[in-house]
Tab-separated table of C-alpha atoms and ligand atoms in Angstrom:
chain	number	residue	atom	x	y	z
A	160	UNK	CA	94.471	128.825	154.863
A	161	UNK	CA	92.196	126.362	156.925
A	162	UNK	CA	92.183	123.606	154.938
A	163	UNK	CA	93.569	120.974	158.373
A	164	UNK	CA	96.721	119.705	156.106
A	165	UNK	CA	99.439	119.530	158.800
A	166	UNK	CA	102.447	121.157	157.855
A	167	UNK	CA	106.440	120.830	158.452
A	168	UNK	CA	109.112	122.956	158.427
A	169	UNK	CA	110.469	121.632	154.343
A	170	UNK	CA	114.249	121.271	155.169
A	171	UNK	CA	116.480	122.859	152.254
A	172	UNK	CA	119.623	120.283	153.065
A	173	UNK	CA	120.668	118.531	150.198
A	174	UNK	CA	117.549	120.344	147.709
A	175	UNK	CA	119.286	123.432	147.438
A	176	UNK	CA	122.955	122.860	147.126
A	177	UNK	CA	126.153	124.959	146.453
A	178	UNK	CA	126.006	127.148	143.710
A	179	UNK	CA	129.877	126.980	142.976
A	180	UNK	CA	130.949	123.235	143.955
A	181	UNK	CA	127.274	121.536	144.073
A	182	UNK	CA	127.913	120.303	147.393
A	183	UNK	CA	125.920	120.223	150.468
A	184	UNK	CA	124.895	123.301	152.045
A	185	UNK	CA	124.684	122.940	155.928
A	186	UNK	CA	122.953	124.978	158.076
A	187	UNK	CA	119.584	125.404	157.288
A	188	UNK	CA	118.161	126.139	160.796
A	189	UNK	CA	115.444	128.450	161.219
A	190	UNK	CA	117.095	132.051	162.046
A	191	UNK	CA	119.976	130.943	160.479
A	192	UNK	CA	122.329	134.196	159.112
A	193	UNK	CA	123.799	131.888	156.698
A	194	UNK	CA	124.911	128.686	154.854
A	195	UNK	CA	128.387	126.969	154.351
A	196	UNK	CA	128.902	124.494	151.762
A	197	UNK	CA	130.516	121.203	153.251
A	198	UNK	CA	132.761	120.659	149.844
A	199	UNK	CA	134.229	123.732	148.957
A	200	UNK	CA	133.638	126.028	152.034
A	201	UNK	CA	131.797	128.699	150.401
A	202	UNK	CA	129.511	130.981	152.650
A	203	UNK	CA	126.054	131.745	151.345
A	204	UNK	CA	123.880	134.396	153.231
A	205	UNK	CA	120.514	134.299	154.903
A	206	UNK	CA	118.457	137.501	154.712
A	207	UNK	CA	115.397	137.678	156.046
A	208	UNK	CA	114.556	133.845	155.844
A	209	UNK	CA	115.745	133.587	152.377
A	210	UNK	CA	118.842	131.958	151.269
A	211	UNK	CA	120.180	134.137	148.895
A	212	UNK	CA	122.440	132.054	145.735
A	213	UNK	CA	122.602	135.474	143.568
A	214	UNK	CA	122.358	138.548	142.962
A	215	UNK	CA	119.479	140.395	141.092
A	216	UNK	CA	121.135	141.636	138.107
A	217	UNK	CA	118.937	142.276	135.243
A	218	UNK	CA	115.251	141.538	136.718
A	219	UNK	CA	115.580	144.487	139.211
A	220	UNK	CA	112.186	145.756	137.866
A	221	UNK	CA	110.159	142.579	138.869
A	222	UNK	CA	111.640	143.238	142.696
A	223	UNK	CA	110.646	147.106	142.449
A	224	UNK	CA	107.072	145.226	140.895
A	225	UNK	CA	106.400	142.651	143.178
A	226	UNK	CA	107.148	144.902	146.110
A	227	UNK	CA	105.176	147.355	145.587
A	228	UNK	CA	102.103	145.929	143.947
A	229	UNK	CA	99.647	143.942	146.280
A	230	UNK	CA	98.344	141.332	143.777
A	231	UNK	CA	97.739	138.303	145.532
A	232	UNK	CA	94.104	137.795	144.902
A	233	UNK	CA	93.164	134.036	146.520
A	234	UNK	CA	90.269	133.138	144.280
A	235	UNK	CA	91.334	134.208	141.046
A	236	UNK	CA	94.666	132.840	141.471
A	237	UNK	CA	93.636	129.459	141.824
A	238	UNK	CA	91.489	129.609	138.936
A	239	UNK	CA	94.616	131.375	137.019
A	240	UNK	CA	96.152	128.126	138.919
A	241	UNK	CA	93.920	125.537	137.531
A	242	UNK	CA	93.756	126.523	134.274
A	243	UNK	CA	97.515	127.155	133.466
A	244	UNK	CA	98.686	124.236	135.233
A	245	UNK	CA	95.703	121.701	134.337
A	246	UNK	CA	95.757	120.985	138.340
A	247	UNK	CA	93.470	121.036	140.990
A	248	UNK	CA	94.928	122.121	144.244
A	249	UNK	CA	93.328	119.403	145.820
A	250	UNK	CA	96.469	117.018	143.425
A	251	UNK	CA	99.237	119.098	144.572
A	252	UNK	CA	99.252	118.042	148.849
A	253	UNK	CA	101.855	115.906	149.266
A	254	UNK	CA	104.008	116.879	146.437
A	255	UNK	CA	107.703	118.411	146.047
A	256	UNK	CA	106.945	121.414	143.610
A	257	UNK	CA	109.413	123.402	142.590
A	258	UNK	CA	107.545	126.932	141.668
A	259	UNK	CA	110.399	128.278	139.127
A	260	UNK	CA	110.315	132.171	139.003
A	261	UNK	CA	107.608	132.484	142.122
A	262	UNK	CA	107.721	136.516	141.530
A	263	UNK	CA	105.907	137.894	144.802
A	264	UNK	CA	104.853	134.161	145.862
A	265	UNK	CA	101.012	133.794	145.245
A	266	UNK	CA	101.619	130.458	143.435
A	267	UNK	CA	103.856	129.193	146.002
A	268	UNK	CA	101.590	130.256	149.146
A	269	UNK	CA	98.313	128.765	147.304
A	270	UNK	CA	99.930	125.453	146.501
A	271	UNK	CA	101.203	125.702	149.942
A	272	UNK	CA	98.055	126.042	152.312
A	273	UNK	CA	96.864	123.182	149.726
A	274	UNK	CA	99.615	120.578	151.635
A	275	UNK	CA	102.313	121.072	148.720
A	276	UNK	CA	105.872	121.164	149.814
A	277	UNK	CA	107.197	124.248	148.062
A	278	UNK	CA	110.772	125.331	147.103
A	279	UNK	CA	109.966	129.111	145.286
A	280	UNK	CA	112.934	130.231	143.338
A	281	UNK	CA	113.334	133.895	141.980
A	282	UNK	CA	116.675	135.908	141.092
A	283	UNK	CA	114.696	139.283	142.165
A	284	UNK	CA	114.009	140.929	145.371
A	285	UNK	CA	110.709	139.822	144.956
A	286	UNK	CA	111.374	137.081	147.057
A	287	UNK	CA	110.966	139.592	149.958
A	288	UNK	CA	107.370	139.826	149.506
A	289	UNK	CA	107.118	136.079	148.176
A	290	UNK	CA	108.825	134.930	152.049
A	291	UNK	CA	106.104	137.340	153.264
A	292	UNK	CA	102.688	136.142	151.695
A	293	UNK	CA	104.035	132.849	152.679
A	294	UNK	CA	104.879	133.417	156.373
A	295	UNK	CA	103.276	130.986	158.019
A	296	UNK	CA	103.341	128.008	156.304
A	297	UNK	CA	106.823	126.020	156.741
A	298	UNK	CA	106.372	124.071	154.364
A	299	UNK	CA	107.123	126.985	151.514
A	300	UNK	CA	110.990	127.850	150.939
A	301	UNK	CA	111.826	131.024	148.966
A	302	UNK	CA	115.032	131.255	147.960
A	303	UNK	CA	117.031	133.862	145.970
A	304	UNK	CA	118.687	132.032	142.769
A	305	UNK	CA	119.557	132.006	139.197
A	306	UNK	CA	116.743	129.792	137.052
A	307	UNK	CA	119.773	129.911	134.546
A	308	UNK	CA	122.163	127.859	137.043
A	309	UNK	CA	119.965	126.519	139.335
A	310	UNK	CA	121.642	125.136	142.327
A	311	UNK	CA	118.814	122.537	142.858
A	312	UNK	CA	118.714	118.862	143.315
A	313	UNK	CA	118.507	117.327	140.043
A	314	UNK	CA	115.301	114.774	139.131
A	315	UNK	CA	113.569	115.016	142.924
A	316	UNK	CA	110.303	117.573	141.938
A	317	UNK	CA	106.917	116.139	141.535
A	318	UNK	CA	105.648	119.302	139.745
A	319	UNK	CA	107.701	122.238	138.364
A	320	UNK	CA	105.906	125.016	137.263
A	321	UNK	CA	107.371	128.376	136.110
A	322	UNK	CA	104.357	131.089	135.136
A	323	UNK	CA	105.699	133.631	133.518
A	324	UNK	CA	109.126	133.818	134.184
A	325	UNK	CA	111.485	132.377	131.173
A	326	UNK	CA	110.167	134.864	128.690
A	327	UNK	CA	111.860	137.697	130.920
A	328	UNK	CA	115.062	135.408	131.396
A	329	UNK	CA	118.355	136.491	129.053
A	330	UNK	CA	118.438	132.315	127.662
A	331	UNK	CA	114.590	131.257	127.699
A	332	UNK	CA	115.943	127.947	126.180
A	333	UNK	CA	118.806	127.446	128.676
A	334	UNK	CA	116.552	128.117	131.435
A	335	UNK	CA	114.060	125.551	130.626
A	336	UNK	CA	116.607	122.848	130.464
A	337	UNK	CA	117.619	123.887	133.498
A	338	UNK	CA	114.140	123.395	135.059
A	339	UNK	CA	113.077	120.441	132.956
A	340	UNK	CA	116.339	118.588	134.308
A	341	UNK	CA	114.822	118.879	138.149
A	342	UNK	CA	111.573	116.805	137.371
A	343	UNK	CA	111.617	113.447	138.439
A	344	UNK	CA	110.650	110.680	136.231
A	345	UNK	CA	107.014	110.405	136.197
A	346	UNK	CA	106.806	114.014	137.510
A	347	UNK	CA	105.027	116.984	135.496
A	348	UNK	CA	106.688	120.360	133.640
A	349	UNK	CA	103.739	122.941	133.308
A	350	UNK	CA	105.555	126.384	131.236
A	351	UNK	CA	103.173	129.201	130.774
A	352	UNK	CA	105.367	131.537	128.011
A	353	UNK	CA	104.396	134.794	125.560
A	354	UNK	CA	103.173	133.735	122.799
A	355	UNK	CA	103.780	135.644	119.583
A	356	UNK	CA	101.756	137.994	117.913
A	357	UNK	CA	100.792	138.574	114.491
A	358	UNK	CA	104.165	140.483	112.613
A	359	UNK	CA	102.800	144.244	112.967
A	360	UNK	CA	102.116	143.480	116.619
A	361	UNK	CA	105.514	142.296	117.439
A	362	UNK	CA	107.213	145.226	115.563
A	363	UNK	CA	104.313	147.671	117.115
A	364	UNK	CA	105.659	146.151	121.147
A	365	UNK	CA	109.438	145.862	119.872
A	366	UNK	CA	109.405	149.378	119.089
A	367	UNK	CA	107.732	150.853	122.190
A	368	UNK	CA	109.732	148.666	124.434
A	369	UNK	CA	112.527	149.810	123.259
A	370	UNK	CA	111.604	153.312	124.291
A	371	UNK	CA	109.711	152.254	127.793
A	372	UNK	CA	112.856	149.842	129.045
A	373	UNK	CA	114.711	152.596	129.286
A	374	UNK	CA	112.723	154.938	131.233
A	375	UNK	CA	112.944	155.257	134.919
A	376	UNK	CA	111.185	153.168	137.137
A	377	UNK	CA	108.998	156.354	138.739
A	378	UNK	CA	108.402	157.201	135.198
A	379	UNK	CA	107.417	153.497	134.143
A	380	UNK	CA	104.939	153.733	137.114
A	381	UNK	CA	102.831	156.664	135.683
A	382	UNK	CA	102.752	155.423	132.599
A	383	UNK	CA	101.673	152.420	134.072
A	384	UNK	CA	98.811	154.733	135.868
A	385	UNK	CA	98.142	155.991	132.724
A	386	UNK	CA	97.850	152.771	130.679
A	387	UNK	CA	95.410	152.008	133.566
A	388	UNK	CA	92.943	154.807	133.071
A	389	UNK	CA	92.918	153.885	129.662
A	390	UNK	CA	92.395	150.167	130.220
A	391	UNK	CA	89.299	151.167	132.355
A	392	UNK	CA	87.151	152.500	129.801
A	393	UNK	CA	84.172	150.657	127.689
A	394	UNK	CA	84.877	149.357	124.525
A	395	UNK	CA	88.329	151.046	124.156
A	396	UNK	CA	89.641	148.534	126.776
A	397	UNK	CA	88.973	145.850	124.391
A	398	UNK	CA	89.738	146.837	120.871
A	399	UNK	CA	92.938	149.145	121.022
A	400	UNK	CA	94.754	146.770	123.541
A	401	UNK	CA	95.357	144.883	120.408
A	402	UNK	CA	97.616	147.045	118.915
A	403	UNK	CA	99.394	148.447	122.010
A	404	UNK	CA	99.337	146.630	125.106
A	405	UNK	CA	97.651	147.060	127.956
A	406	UNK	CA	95.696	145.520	130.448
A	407	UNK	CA	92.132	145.613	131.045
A	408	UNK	CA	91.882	143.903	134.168
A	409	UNK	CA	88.817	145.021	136.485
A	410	UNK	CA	90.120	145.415	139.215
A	411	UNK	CA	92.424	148.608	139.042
A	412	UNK	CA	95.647	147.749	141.290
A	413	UNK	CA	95.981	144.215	138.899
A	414	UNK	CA	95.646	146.602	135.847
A	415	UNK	CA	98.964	148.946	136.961
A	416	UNK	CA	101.151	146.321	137.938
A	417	UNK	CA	100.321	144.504	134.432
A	418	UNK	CA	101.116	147.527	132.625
A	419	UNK	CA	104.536	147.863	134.775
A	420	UNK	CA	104.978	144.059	134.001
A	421	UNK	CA	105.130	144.238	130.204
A	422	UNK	CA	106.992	147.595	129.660
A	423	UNK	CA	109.163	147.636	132.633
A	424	UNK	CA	111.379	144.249	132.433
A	425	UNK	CA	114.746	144.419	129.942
A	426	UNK	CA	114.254	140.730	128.368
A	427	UNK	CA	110.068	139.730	127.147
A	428	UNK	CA	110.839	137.370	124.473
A	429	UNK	CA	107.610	135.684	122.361
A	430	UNK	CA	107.208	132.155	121.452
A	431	UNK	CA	104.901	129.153	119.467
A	432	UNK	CA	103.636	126.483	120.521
A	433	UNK	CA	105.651	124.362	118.098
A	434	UNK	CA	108.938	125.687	119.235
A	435	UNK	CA	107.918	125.092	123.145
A	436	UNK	CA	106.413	121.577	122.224
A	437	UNK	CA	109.843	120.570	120.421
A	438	UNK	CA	111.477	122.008	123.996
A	439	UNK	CA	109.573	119.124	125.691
A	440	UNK	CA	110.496	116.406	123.614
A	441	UNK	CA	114.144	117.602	123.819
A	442	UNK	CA	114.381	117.212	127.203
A	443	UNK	CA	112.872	113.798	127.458
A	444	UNK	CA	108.992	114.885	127.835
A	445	UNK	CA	105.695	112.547	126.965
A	446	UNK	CA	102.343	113.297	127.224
A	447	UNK	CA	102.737	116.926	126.121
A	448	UNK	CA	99.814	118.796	126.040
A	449	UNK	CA	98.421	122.204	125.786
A	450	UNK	CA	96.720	124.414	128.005
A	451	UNK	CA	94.325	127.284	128.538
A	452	UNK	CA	93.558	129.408	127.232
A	453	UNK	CA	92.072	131.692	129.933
A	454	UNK	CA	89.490	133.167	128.686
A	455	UNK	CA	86.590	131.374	127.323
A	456	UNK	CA	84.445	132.852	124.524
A	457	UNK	CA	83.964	132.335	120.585
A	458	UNK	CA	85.193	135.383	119.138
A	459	UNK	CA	87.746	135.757	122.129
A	460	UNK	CA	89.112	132.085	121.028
A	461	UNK	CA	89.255	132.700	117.091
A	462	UNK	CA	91.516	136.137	117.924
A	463	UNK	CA	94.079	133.633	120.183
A	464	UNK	CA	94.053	131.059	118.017
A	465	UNK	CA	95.044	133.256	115.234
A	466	UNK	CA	98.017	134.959	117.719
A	467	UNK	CA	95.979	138.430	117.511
A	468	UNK	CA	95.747	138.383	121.902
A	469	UNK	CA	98.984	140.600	122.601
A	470	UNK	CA	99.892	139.167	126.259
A	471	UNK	CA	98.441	136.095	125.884
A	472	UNK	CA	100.069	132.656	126.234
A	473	UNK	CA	101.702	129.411	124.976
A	474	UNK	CA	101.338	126.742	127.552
A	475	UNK	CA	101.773	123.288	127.980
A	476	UNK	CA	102.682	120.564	130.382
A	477	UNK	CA	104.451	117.524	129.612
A	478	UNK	CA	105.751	114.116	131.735
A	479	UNK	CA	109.057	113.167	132.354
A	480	UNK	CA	109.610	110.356	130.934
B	1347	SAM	C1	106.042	137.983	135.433
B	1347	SAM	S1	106.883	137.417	136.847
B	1347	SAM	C2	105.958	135.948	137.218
B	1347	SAM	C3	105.982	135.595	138.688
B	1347	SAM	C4	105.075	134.450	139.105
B	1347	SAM	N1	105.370	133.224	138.391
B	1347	SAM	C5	103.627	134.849	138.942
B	1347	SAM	O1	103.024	134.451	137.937
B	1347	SAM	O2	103.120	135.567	139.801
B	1347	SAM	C6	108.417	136.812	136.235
B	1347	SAM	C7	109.415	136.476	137.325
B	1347	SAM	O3	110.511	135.758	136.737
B	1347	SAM	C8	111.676	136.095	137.453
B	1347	SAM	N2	112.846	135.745	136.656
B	1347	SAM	C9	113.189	136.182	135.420
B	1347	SAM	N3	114.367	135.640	135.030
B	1347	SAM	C10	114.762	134.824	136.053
B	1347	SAM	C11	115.900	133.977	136.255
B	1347	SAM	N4	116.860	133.861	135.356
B	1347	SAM	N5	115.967	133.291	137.411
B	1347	SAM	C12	114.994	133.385	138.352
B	1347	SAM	N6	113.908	134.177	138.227
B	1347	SAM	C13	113.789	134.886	137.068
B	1347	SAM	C14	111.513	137.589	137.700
B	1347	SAM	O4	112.325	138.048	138.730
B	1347	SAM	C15	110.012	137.695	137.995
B	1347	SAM	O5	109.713	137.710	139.368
């Protein structure tokens, strides 16, 4: 994390604010055991660094995920980074970023030790291991909260980003309004979302969804084992993973907690780029583009432009206008 940006401690006063009244939380001191809200007196606990706004509800599997799974790989995540967000770390120092849905935290601690001042916002226990890949650097908040009701300043971030995250949220809509609403004017909205599949691929997932969602976590995790074997091996790796999912990552550890990611979480919702690009311009959004996709390769971009890549994405960034 060497890169000689000097870092403060990124005070939370007045950024994240009272999830009942909107008024101004006071108290954020470091070892603080909680915050009280100056308007309407309500108490909100600090546990283990990280202000917690609500509870975890129905995203318990990406805290049993995130916690268990050691993911954080720095290289490929910025790559992953740069090409999902159209950024260079190198654009980020300086900036107010709101990382919307920051899972275990690799996005937050990257654009972090790049000089980014970093609120990361997740409703799971995953924040745990997000407030510990990011020890160190002050200048990353995590903080427990509700993407749905965000109790965040309004218009102040440079740069919102949310990878991943409103797809597995009960109101993808709701939730980005939410987010789009804490850009600032001239400030950027990058969404990375599912995209959808090709009809029997949807119904294929829908189906065995409804049968994996259901199963207990230890259960979920040797399937997930399973899924992995499977996504090791030549040829098969590449071809049947379009008809049921799973992932095909090289490096095994990436592959089971992908697997766990798509059949563990209760909401995975799939979406166009047309519907996403007419959320933009709802909200007030220029510039809108598209992004990615990841991979690079003829055959590799005729199958995602023709929605045949099951887990692959619909992204775009947009300006506030
Ligand atoms: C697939 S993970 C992505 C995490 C991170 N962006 C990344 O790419 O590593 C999705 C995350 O969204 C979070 N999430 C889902 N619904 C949410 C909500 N309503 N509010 C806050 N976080 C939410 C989950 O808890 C989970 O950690």
């Amino acid at each position: 994390m060497g890169t000689g940006v000097e870092r403060e401690r990124l005070s939370l006063r007045g950024l994240v604010v009272c999830p009942g009244c909107r008024g101004v939380l006071e108290g954020d001191e470091p070892g603080a055991a909680q915050w009280v809200c100056g308007g309407c007196g309500r108490v909100v606990p600090v546990v283990g660094g990280v202000p917690r706004l609500a509870a975890e509800g129905y995203v318990a599997s990406f805290g049993r995920q995130w916690n268990r799974y050691d993911v954080a790989r720095p290289e490929e995540d910025e790559e992953v980074f740069r090409v999902k967000t159209g950024l260079d770390l190198g654009e980020v120092s300086g900036w107010l970023v709101l990382d919307a849905g920051c899972g275990g935290g690799r996005y937050a601690r990257l654009m972090g030790a790049a000089g980014a001042r970093v609120v990361g916002v997740d409703l799971s226990s995953a924040v745990e291991k997000a407030a510990w890949v990011c020890r160190g650097l002050p200048n990353v908040r995590i903080v427990q909260g509700d993407l749905l009701d965000l109790a965040v300043a309004d218009g102040v971030f440079d740069l919102v980003v949310s990878i991943g995250v409103l797809h597995h949220s009960s109101d993808p809509r709701r939730g980005f309004r939410e987010i789009a609403r804490k850009v600032k004017r001239g400030g950027r909205l990058v969404v990375w979302l599912y995209r959808r599949n090709t009809l029997p691929q949807e119904v294929i997932n829908w189906g065995l969804r409804a049968v994996t969602t259901r199963l207990p976590g230890g259960v979920l995790e040797g399937l997930s084992v399973g899924l992995g074997v499977l996504g090791g091996v030549p040829v098969v790796n590449r071809v049947l993973n379009k008809v049921v999912n799973f992932s095909n990552h090289r490096d095994w550890e990436l592959r089971v907690c992908d697997n766990y990611d798509w059949y563990a979480p209760r909401y995975q919702s799939h979406h166009t780029v047309e519907e996403v690009r007419g959320w933009f311009e709802e909200e007030g959004f220029g510039e809108v583009e598209e992004l990615g996709p990841l991979r690079r390769g003829r055959v590799y971009e005729w199958a995602y432009r023709h929605n045949l890549i099951v887990g692959s994405g619909v992204n775009l960034v947009g300006r506030r206008v």
